[in-house]
Amino acid sequence: CINRIKTGYTSLVDMTQGKIPHKDAFEVLMKGRELTLRAGLGKQAQIVTEPLEKLASDRIDNETGLEREKVRKFNTIKDAEAWLDA
């Protein structure tokens, strides 16, 4: 499935209903992030409203080498979609 993704694709991740992942889940989340990077992620907008979730997301971004210009965190889907569409 990942071979069908076009390079430069965009992604919107809504973390508003999520919970801070257990430390054991970080490995799985990081593996998923690494797959998205290899597939050619263009930009990713993350909806993050809780400070602790933002810290967890920042850790995954940093540890997987996600470039800062490829990811932004937002409080609303409207703002995130506007950035992805720009």
mmCIF file of N, CA and C in Angstrom:
data_model
loop_
_atom_site.group_PDB
_atom_site.id
_atom_site.type_symbol
_atom_site.label_atom_id
_atom_site.label_comp_id
_atom_site.label_asym_id
_atom_site.label_seq_id
_atom_site.Cartn_x
_atom_site.Cartn_y
_atom_site.Cartn_z
ATOM 1 N N CYS A 1 0.822 -1.192 0.000
ATOM 2 C CA CYS A 1 0.000 0.000 0.000
ATOM 3 C C CYS A 1 0.869 1.259 0.000
ATOM 4 N N ILE A 2 1.929 1.251 0.766
ATOM 5 C CA ILE A 2 2.766 2.451 0.870
ATOM 6 C C ILE A 2 3.454 2.752 -0.456
ATOM 7 N N ASN A 3 3.605 1.746 -1.307
ATOM 8 C CA ASN A 3 4.233 1.959 -2.612
ATOM 9 C C ASN A 3 3.343 2.749 -3.564
ATOM 10 N N ARG A 4 2.070 2.886 -3.257
ATOM 11 C CA ARG A 4 1.131 3.608 -4.107
ATOM 12 C C ARG A 4 1.052 5.093 -3.779
ATOM 13 N N ILE A 5 1.683 5.508 -2.716
ATOM 14 C CA ILE A 5 1.630 6.909 -2.294
ATOM 15 C C ILE A 5 2.562 7.737 -3.171
ATOM 16 N N LYS A 6 2.064 8.877 -3.629
ATOM 17 C CA LYS A 6 2.865 9.763 -4.464
ATOM 18 C C LYS A 6 3.755 10.640 -3.594
ATOM 19 N N THR A 7 4.979 10.823 -4.020
ATOM 20 C CA THR A 7 5.913 11.694 -3.314
ATOM 21 C C THR A 7 5.330 13.093 -3.199
ATOM 22 N N GLY A 8 5.474 13.686 -2.032
ATOM 23 C CA GLY A 8 4.990 15.035 -1.792
ATOM 24 C C GLY A 8 3.580 15.096 -1.242
ATOM 25 N N TYR A 9 3.030 13.937 -0.867
ATOM 26 C CA TYR A 9 1.662 13.926 -0.347
ATOM 27 C C TYR A 9 1.578 14.695 0.974
ATOM 28 N N THR A 10 0.372 15.113 1.326
ATOM 29 C CA THR A 10 0.166 15.811 2.589
ATOM 30 C C THR A 10 -0.675 14.953 3.527
ATOM 31 N N SER A 11 -0.547 15.243 4.804
ATOM 32 C CA SER A 11 -1.221 14.452 5.832
ATOM 33 C C SER A 11 -1.746 15.375 6.918
ATOM 34 N N LEU A 12 -2.960 15.080 7.406
ATOM 35 C CA LEU A 12 -3.533 15.817 8.520
ATOM 36 C C LEU A 12 -3.796 14.816 9.640
ATOM 37 N N VAL A 13 -3.212 15.059 10.794
ATOM 38 C CA VAL A 13 -3.353 14.166 11.937
ATOM 39 C C VAL A 13 -4.088 14.909 13.045
ATOM 40 N N ASP A 14 -5.271 14.428 13.395
ATOM 41 C CA ASP A 14 -6.071 15.047 14.446
ATOM 42 C C ASP A 14 -5.836 14.291 15.751
ATOM 43 N N MET A 15 -5.128 14.939 16.669
ATOM 44 C CA MET A 15 -4.778 14.299 17.930
ATOM 45 C C MET A 15 -5.643 14.796 19.090
ATOM 46 N N THR A 16 -6.737 15.488 18.773
ATOM 47 C CA THR A 16 -7.550 16.088 19.831
ATOM 48 C C THR A 16 -8.287 15.066 20.679
ATOM 49 N N GLN A 17 -8.572 13.902 20.140
ATOM 50 C CA GLN A 17 -9.266 12.867 20.898
ATOM 51 C C GLN A 17 -8.311 11.793 21.414
ATOM 52 N N GLY A 18 -7.049 11.956 21.097
ATOM 53 C CA GLY A 18 -6.058 10.954 21.479
ATOM 54 C C GLY A 18 -5.599 11.111 22.918
ATOM 55 N N LYS A 19 -4.883 10.129 23.339
ATOM 56 C CA LYS A 19 -4.273 10.160 24.663
ATOM 57 C C LYS A 19 -2.769 10.062 24.488
ATOM 58 N N ILE A 20 -2.046 10.507 25.467
ATOM 59 C CA ILE A 20 -0.598 10.406 25.413
ATOM 60 C C ILE A 20 -0.230 8.932 25.360
ATOM 61 N N PRO A 21 0.534 8.529 24.342
ATOM 62 C CA PRO A 21 0.841 7.109 24.206
ATOM 63 C C PRO A 21 1.753 6.600 25.322
ATOM 64 N N HIS A 22 1.544 5.359 25.681
ATOM 65 C CA HIS A 22 2.414 4.683 26.630
ATOM 66 C C HIS A 22 3.796 4.601 26.007
ATOM 67 N N LYS A 23 4.825 4.541 26.814
ATOM 68 C CA LYS A 23 6.190 4.546 26.275
ATOM 69 C C LYS A 23 6.438 3.390 25.321
ATOM 70 N N ASP A 24 5.756 2.265 25.509
ATOM 71 C CA ASP A 24 5.923 1.133 24.600
ATOM 72 C C ASP A 24 5.330 1.418 23.226
ATOM 73 N N ALA A 25 4.368 2.305 23.164
ATOM 74 C CA ALA A 25 3.736 2.634 21.890
ATOM 75 C C ALA A 25 4.608 3.564 21.053
ATOM 76 N N PHE A 26 5.548 4.245 21.660
ATOM 77 C CA PHE A 26 6.396 5.164 20.918
ATOM 78 C C PHE A 26 7.153 4.450 19.806
ATOM 79 N N GLU A 27 7.622 3.250 20.065
ATOM 80 C CA GLU A 27 8.366 2.506 19.039
ATOM 81 C C GLU A 27 7.489 2.250 17.814
ATOM 82 N N VAL A 28 6.246 1.863 18.038
ATOM 83 C CA VAL A 28 5.317 1.618 16.937
ATOM 84 C C VAL A 28 5.018 2.925 16.199
ATOM 85 N N LEU A 29 4.773 3.994 16.944
ATOM 86 C CA LEU A 29 4.490 5.289 16.326
ATOM 87 C C LEU A 29 5.681 5.791 15.516
ATOM 88 N N MET A 30 6.881 5.601 16.034
ATOM 89 C CA MET A 30 8.062 6.054 15.320
ATOM 90 C C MET A 30 8.271 5.235 14.049
ATOM 91 N N LYS A 31 8.006 3.943 14.104
ATOM 92 C CA LYS A 31 8.135 3.107 12.909
ATOM 93 C C LYS A 31 7.146 3.583 11.840
ATOM 94 N N GLY A 32 5.922 3.890 12.243
ATOM 95 C CA GLY A 32 4.942 4.413 11.301
ATOM 96 C C GLY A 32 5.378 5.731 10.689
ATOM 97 N N ARG A 33 5.940 6.600 11.505
ATOM 98 C CA ARG A 33 6.426 7.897 11.015
ATOM 99 C C ARG A 33 7.564 7.693 10.025
ATOM 100 N N GLU A 34 8.462 6.768 10.321
ATOM 101 C CA GLU A 34 9.570 6.506 9.408
ATOM 102 C C GLU A 34 9.060 6.005 8.053
ATOM 103 N N LEU A 35 8.013 5.192 8.071
ATOM 104 C CA LEU A 35 7.417 4.719 6.813
ATOM 105 C C LEU A 35 6.844 5.879 6.014
ATOM 106 N N THR A 36 6.183 6.816 6.687
ATOM 107 C CA THR A 36 5.608 7.954 5.975
ATOM 108 C C THR A 36 6.699 8.825 5.363
ATOM 109 N N LEU A 37 7.808 8.956 6.055
ATOM 110 C CA LEU A 37 8.915 9.749 5.515
ATOM 111 C C LEU A 37 9.504 9.074 4.286
ATOM 112 N N ARG A 38 9.691 7.757 4.352
ATOM 113 C CA ARG A 38 10.219 7.025 3.194
ATOM 114 C C ARG A 38 9.262 7.069 2.011
ATOM 115 N N ALA A 39 7.969 7.182 2.281
ATOM 116 C CA ALA A 39 6.973 7.236 1.212
ATOM 117 C C ALA A 39 6.958 8.596 0.522
ATOM 118 N N GLY A 40 7.651 9.572 1.081
ATOM 119 C CA GLY A 40 7.760 10.877 0.435
ATOM 120 C C GLY A 40 6.836 11.949 0.981
ATOM 121 N N LEU A 41 6.633 11.960 2.278
ATOM 122 C CA LEU A 41 5.783 12.967 2.907
ATOM 123 C C LEU A 41 6.187 14.363 2.474
ATOM 124 N N GLY A 42 5.196 15.140 2.024
ATOM 125 C CA GLY A 42 5.440 16.533 1.662
ATOM 126 C C GLY A 42 5.287 17.431 2.870
ATOM 127 N N LYS A 43 4.075 17.433 3.445
ATOM 128 C CA LYS A 43 3.802 18.235 4.641
ATOM 129 C C LYS A 43 2.814 17.473 5.517
ATOM 130 N N GLN A 44 2.941 17.685 6.819
ATOM 131 C CA GLN A 44 1.994 17.099 7.760
ATOM 132 C C GLN A 44 1.538 18.167 8.734
ATOM 133 N N ALA A 45 0.221 18.310 8.844
ATOM 134 C CA ALA A 45 -0.385 19.221 9.815
ATOM 135 C C ALA A 45 -0.931 18.378 10.956
ATOM 136 N N GLN A 46 -0.612 18.773 12.164
ATOM 137 C CA GLN A 46 -1.069 18.045 13.345
ATOM 138 C C GLN A 46 -1.965 18.952 14.174
ATOM 139 N N ILE A 47 -3.152 18.441 14.521
ATOM 140 C CA ILE A 47 -4.055 19.180 15.401
ATOM 141 C C ILE A 47 -3.757 18.699 16.811
ATOM 142 N N VAL A 48 -3.148 19.567 17.600
ATOM 143 C CA VAL A 48 -2.742 19.211 18.961
ATOM 144 C C VAL A 48 -3.170 20.345 19.883
ATOM 145 N N THR A 49 -4.036 20.031 20.848
ATOM 146 C CA THR A 49 -4.528 21.080 21.735
ATOM 147 C C THR A 49 -4.024 20.950 23.163
ATOM 148 N N GLU A 50 -3.512 19.791 23.525
ATOM 149 C CA GLU A 50 -3.038 19.567 24.892
ATOM 150 C C GLU A 50 -1.510 19.673 24.948
ATOM 151 N N PRO A 51 -0.974 20.403 25.901
ATOM 152 C CA PRO A 51 0.484 20.585 25.999
ATOM 153 C C PRO A 51 1.267 19.271 26.093
ATOM 154 N N LEU A 52 0.776 18.310 26.858
ATOM 155 C CA LEU A 52 1.516 17.046 26.987
ATOM 156 C C LEU A 52 1.489 16.244 25.697
ATOM 157 N N GLU A 53 0.387 16.308 24.962
ATOM 158 C CA GLU A 53 0.327 15.639 23.662
ATOM 159 C C GLU A 53 1.304 16.296 22.692
ATOM 160 N N LYS A 54 1.429 17.627 22.786
ATOM 161 C CA LYS A 54 2.374 18.331 21.926
ATOM 162 C C LYS A 54 3.796 17.876 22.223
ATOM 163 N N LEU A 55 4.127 17.732 23.492
ATOM 164 C CA LEU A 55 5.466 17.253 23.852
ATOM 165 C C LEU A 55 5.719 15.852 23.304
ATOM 166 N N ALA A 56 4.724 14.982 23.423
ATOM 167 C CA ALA A 56 4.868 13.615 22.908
ATOM 168 C C ALA A 56 5.049 13.632 21.390
ATOM 169 N N SER A 57 4.267 14.441 20.711
ATOM 170 C CA SER A 57 4.367 14.549 19.259
ATOM 171 C C SER A 57 5.721 15.128 18.850
ATOM 172 N N ASP A 58 6.193 16.137 19.556
ATOM 173 C CA ASP A 58 7.508 16.727 19.281
ATOM 174 C C ASP A 58 8.611 15.683 19.425
ATOM 175 N N ARG A 59 8.490 14.835 20.422
ATOM 176 C CA ARG A 59 9.502 13.796 20.634
ATOM 177 C C ARG A 59 9.558 12.845 19.443
ATOM 178 N N ILE A 60 8.396 12.419 18.979
ATOM 179 C CA ILE A 60 8.359 11.522 17.818
ATOM 180 C C ILE A 60 8.921 12.221 16.588
ATOM 181 N N ASP A 61 8.537 13.477 16.377
ATOM 182 C CA ASP A 61 9.063 14.241 15.242
ATOM 183 C C ASP A 61 10.583 14.316 15.300
ATOM 184 N N ASN A 62 11.118 14.657 16.467
ATOM 185 C CA ASN A 62 12.562 14.820 16.617
ATOM 186 C C ASN A 62 13.314 13.505 16.455
ATOM 187 N N GLU A 63 12.795 12.449 17.037
ATOM 188 C CA GLU A 63 13.504 11.165 17.007
ATOM 189 C C GLU A 63 13.443 10.490 15.642
ATOM 190 N N THR A 64 12.474 10.840 14.817
ATOM 191 C CA THR A 64 12.390 10.250 13.486
ATOM 192 C C THR A 64 13.006 11.150 12.424
ATOM 193 N N GLY A 65 13.461 12.316 12.831
ATOM 194 C CA GLY A 65 14.124 13.218 11.899
ATOM 195 C C GLY A 65 13.185 13.966 10.978
ATOM 196 N N LEU A 66 11.945 14.128 11.382
ATOM 197 C CA LEU A 66 10.987 14.873 10.567
ATOM 198 C C LEU A 66 11.432 16.335 10.512
ATOM 199 N N GLU A 67 11.632 16.828 9.319
ATOM 200 C CA GLU A 67 12.122 18.193 9.146
ATOM 201 C C GLU A 67 11.077 19.202 9.596
ATOM 202 N N ARG A 68 11.518 20.216 10.296
ATOM 203 C CA ARG A 68 10.609 21.229 10.866
ATOM 204 C C ARG A 68 9.725 21.889 9.814
ATOM 205 N N GLU A 69 10.244 22.095 8.602
ATOM 206 C CA GLU A 69 9.425 22.749 7.589
ATOM 207 C C GLU A 69 8.338 21.832 7.028
ATOM 208 N N LYS A 70 8.414 20.547 7.329
ATOM 209 C CA LYS A 70 7.408 19.602 6.846
ATOM 210 C C LYS A 70 6.256 19.402 7.819
ATOM 211 N N VAL A 71 6.404 19.817 9.052
ATOM 212 C CA VAL A 71 5.353 19.571 10.040
ATOM 213 C C VAL A 71 5.042 20.853 10.813
ATOM 214 N N ARG A 72 3.755 21.065 11.041
ATOM 215 C CA ARG A 72 3.309 22.178 11.870
ATOM 216 C C ARG A 72 2.179 21.695 12.748
ATOM 217 N N LYS A 73 2.084 22.279 13.908
ATOM 218 C CA LYS A 73 1.019 21.938 14.845
ATOM 219 C C LYS A 73 0.017 23.093 14.895
ATOM 220 N N PHE A 74 -1.267 22.738 14.954
ATOM 221 C CA PHE A 74 -2.342 23.718 14.932
ATOM 222 C C PHE A 74 -3.361 23.391 16.006
ATOM 223 N N ASN A 75 -4.180 24.394 16.334
ATOM 224 C CA ASN A 75 -5.273 24.197 17.288
ATOM 225 C C ASN A 75 -6.582 23.848 16.593
ATOM 226 N N THR A 76 -6.698 24.181 15.301
ATOM 227 C CA THR A 76 -7.949 23.927 14.585
ATOM 228 C C THR A 76 -7.681 23.243 13.243
ATOM 229 N N ILE A 77 -8.656 22.464 12.809
ATOM 230 C CA ILE A 77 -8.551 21.801 11.505
ATOM 231 C C ILE A 77 -8.557 22.838 10.388
ATOM 232 N N LYS A 78 -9.342 23.882 10.543
ATOM 233 C CA LYS A 78 -9.414 24.934 9.530
ATOM 234 C C LYS A 78 -8.032 25.526 9.256
ATOM 235 N N ASP A 79 -7.305 25.876 10.317
ATOM 236 C CA ASP A 79 -5.957 26.435 10.150
ATOM 237 C C ASP A 79 -4.993 25.414 9.538
ATOM 238 N N ALA A 80 -5.129 24.170 9.964
ATOM 239 C CA ALA A 80 -4.249 23.113 9.436
ATOM 240 C C ALA A 80 -4.482 22.906 7.946
ATOM 241 N N GLU A 81 -5.745 22.845 7.536
ATOM 242 C CA GLU A 81 -6.057 22.645 6.123
ATOM 243 C C GLU A 81 -5.601 23.824 5.272
ATOM 244 N N ALA A 82 -5.709 25.022 5.812
ATOM 245 C CA ALA A 82 -5.245 26.209 5.087
ATOM 246 C C ALA A 82 -3.751 26.125 4.824
ATOM 247 N N TRP A 83 -2.981 25.679 5.808
ATOM 248 C CA TRP A 83 -1.529 25.552 5.635
ATOM 249 C C TRP A 83 -1.206 24.448 4.635
ATOM 250 N N LEU A 84 -1.914 23.330 4.717
ATOM 251 C CA LEU A 84 -1.663 22.232 3.774
ATOM 252 C C LEU A 84 -1.992 22.643 2.336
ATOM 253 N N ASP A 85 -3.025 23.450 2.173
ATOM 254 C CA ASP A 85 -3.454 23.865 0.837
ATOM 255 C C ASP A 85 -2.613 24.998 0.254
ATOM 256 N N ALA A 86 -1.829 25.660 1.098
ATOM 257 C CA ALA A 86 -1.026 26.808 0.631
ATOM 258 C C ALA A 86 0.146 26.363 -0.232
#
